[in-house]
Short mmCIF file of C-alpha atoms in Angstrom, two decimals:
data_model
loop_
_atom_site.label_atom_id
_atom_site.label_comp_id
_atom_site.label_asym_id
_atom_site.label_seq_id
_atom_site.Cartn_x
_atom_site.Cartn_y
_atom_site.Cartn_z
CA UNK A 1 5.02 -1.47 -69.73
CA UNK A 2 4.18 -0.50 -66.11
CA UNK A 3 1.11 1.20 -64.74
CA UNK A 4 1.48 5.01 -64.83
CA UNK A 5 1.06 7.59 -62.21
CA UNK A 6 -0.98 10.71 -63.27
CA UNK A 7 -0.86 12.17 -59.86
CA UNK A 8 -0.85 11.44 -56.05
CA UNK A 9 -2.06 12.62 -52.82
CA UNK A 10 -0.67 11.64 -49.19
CA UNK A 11 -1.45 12.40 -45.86
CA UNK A 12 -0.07 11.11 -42.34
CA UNK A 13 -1.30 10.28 -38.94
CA UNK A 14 0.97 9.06 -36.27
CA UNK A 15 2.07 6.30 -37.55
CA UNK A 16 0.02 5.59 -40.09
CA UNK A 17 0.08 7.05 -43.80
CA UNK A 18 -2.05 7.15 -46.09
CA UNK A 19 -1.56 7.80 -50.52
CA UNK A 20 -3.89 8.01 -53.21
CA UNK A 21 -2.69 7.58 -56.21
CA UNK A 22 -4.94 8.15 -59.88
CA UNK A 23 -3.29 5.77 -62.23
CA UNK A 24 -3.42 4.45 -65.63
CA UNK A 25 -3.50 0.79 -66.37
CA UNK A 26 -1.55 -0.98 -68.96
CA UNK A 27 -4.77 -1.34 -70.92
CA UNK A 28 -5.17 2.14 -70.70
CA UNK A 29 -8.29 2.23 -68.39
CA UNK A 30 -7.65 4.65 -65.31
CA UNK A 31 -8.18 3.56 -61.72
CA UNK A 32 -7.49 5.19 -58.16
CA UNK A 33 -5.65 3.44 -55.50
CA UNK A 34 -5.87 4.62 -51.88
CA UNK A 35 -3.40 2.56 -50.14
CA UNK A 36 -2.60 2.66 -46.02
CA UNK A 37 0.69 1.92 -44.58
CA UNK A 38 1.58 1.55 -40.94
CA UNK A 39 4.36 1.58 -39.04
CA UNK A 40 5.68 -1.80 -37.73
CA UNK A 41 7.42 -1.72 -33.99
CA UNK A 42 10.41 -3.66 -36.12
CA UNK A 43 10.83 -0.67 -38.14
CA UNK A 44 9.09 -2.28 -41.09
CA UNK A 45 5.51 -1.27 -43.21
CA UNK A 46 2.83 -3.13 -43.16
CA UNK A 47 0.52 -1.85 -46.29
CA UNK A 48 -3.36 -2.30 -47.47
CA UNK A 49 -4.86 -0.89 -50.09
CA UNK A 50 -8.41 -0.49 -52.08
CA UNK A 51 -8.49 -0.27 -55.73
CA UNK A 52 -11.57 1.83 -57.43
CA UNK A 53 -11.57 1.80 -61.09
CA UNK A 54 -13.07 4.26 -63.00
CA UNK A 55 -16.38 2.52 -64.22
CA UNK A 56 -17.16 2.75 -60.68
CA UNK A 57 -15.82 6.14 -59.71
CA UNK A 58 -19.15 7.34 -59.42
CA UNK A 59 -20.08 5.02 -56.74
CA UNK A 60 -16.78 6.32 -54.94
CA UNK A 61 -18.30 10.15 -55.27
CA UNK A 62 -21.77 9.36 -54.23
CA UNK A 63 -20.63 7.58 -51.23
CA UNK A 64 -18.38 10.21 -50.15
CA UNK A 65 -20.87 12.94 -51.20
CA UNK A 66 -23.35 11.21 -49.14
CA UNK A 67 -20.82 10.34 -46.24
CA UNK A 68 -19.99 14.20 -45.72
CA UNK A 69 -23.36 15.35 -46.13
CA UNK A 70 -24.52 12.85 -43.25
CA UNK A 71 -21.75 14.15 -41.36
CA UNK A 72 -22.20 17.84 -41.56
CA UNK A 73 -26.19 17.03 -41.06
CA UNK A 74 -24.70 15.72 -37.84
CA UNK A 75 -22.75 18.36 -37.33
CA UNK A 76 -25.23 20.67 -38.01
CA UNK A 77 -27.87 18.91 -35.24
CA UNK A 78 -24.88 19.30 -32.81
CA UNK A 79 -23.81 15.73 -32.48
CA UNK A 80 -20.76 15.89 -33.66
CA UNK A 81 -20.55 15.45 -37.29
CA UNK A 82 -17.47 15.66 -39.26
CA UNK A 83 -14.93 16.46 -36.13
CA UNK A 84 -16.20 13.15 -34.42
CA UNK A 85 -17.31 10.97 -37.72
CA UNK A 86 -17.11 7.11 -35.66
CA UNK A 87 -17.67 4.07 -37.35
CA UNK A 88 -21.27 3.60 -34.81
CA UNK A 89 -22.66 6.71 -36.51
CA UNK A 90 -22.13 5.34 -39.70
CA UNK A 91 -22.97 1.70 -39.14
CA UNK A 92 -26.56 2.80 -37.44
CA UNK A 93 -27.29 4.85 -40.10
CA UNK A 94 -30.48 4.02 -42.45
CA UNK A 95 -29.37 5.88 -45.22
CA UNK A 96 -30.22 4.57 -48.51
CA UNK A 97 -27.09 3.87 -49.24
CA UNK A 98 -26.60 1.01 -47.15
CA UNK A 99 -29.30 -0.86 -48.83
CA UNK A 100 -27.88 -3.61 -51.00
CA UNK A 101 -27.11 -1.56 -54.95
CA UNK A 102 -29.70 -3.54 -56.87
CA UNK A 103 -32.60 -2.20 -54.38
CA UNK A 104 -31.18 1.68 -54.36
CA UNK A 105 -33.82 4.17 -56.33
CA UNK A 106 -31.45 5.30 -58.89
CA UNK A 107 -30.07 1.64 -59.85
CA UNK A 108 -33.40 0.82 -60.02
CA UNK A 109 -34.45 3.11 -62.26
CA UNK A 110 -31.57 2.40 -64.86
CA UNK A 111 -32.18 -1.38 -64.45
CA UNK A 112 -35.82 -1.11 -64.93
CA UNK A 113 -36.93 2.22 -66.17
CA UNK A 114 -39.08 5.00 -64.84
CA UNK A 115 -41.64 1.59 -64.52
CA UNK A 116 -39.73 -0.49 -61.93
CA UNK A 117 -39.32 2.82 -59.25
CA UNK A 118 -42.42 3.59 -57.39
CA UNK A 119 -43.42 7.94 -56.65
CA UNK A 120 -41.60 7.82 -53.25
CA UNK A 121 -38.43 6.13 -54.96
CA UNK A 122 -38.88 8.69 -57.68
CA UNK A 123 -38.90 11.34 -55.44
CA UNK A 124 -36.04 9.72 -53.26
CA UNK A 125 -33.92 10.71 -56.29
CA UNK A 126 -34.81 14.29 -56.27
CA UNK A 127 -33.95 15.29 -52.85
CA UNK A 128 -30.94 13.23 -52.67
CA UNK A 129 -30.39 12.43 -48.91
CA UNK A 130 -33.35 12.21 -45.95
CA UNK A 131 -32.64 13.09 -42.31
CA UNK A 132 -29.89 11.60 -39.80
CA UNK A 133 -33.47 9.61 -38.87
CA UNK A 134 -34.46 7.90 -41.82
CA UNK A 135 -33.60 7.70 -46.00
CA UNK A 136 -34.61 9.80 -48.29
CA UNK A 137 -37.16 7.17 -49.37
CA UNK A 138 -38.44 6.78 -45.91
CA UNK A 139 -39.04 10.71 -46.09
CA UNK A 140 -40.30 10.69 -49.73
CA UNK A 141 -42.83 7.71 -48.07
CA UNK A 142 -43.74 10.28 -45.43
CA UNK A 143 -44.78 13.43 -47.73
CA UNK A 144 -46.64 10.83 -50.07
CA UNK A 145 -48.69 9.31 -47.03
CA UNK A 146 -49.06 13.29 -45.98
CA UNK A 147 -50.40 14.03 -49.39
CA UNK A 148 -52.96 11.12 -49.75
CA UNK A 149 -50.73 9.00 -52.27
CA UNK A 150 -51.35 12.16 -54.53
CA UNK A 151 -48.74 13.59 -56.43
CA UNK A 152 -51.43 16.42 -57.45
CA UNK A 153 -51.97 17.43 -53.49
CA UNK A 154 -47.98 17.74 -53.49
CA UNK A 155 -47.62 19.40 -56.42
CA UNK A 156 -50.75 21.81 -55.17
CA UNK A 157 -48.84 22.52 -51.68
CA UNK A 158 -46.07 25.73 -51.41
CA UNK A 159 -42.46 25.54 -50.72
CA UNK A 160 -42.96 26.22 -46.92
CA UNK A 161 -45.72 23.27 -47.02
CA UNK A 162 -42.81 20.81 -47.86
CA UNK A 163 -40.40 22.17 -45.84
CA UNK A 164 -41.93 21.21 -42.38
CA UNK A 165 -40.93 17.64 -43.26
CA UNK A 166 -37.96 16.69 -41.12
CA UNK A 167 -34.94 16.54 -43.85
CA UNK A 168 -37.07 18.66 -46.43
CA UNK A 169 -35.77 22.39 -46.34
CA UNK A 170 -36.30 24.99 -49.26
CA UNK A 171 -33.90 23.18 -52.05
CA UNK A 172 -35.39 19.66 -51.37
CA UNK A 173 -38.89 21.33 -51.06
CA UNK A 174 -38.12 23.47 -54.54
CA UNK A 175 -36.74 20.33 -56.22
CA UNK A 176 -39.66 18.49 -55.78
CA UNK A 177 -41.99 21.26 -56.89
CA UNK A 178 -40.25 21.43 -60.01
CA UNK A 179 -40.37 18.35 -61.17
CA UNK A 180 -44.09 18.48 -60.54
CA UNK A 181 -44.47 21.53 -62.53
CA UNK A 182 -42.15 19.91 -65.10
CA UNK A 183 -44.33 16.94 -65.54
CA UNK A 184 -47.39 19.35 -65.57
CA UNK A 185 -46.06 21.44 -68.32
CA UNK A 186 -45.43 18.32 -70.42
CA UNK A 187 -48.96 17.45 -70.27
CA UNK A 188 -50.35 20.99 -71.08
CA UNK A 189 -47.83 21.26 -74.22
CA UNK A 190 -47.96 17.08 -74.88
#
């Protein structure tokens, strides 16, 4: 039995083109293949392709989740963004994503536990992306410095307090308050 195709994509440009296919294995475990093909002067393809399978489709949606967000941040700051996305904005970027997996909060935190994260890494997870500038850890690093190391001063600060941090805005700032207030209502009901 051959792998099956549950559906396809495909796009061109010049003469390159590009599919993605979602597939199903002959074990029965789905994957996605994104495969490029280009144009030979002797008429001929030349083809590459990346295989993603779906333990690790996650990974795939939190990269590109993160990639466009970076991008319209950029976009948003007038430098471009999406319409001129070039591999030297994404190679100088410091996002947290292009620290190696084991180190990244959120791996962290199911390798370990709640334990093996410290509060900016923790926080890190709620705001999900810093500032074209830094990580969100970096930023997470900032408010706790701001604060005294003192989750209490954060939690004891307003929306509009938060949101001066460069990254933070009224989500991130909300998010974080939250959770505070979350973790404060545990203890008053605990």
């Amino acid at each position: 039995m051959r792998t099956e195709n549950l559906s396809s994509e495909n796009f061109s440009s010049g003469k390159r083109n590009y599919f993605i296919d979602f597939k199903r294995a002959i074990n029965d475990s789905d994957y996605i293949c994104i495969t490029r093909s280009d144009k030979l002067q002797s008429g001929g393809y030349r083809g590459s392709n990346v295989v993603v399978f779906e333990e690790d489709f996650h990974f795939l949606v939190s990269a590109f989740s993160s990639l466009f967000q970076s991008a319209a941040h950029l976009d948003y700051q007038g430098i471009g963004g999406i319409q001129q996305l070039s591999k030297t904005s994404i190679k100088g970027r410091k996002g947290i994503s292009s620290s190696a997996a084991e180190m990244q909060p959120r791996e962290k935190f199911v390798s370990y536990g709640a334990q093996g994260v410290n509060d900016a890494e923790l926080i890190s997870m709620l705001i999900g992306t810093g500032s074209a500038s830094q990580n969100a850890v970096a930023t997470s690093e900032e408010i706790l410095k701001a604060a005294g190391g003192r989750l209490d001063r954060i939690y004891a600060q307003d929306f509009e307090s938060l949101s001066t941090f460069k990254g933070i805005g009224v989500a991130k700032s909300c998010a974080i308050l939250a959770a505070l207030e979350l973790g404060r209502r545990m203890c008053v009901t605990g």
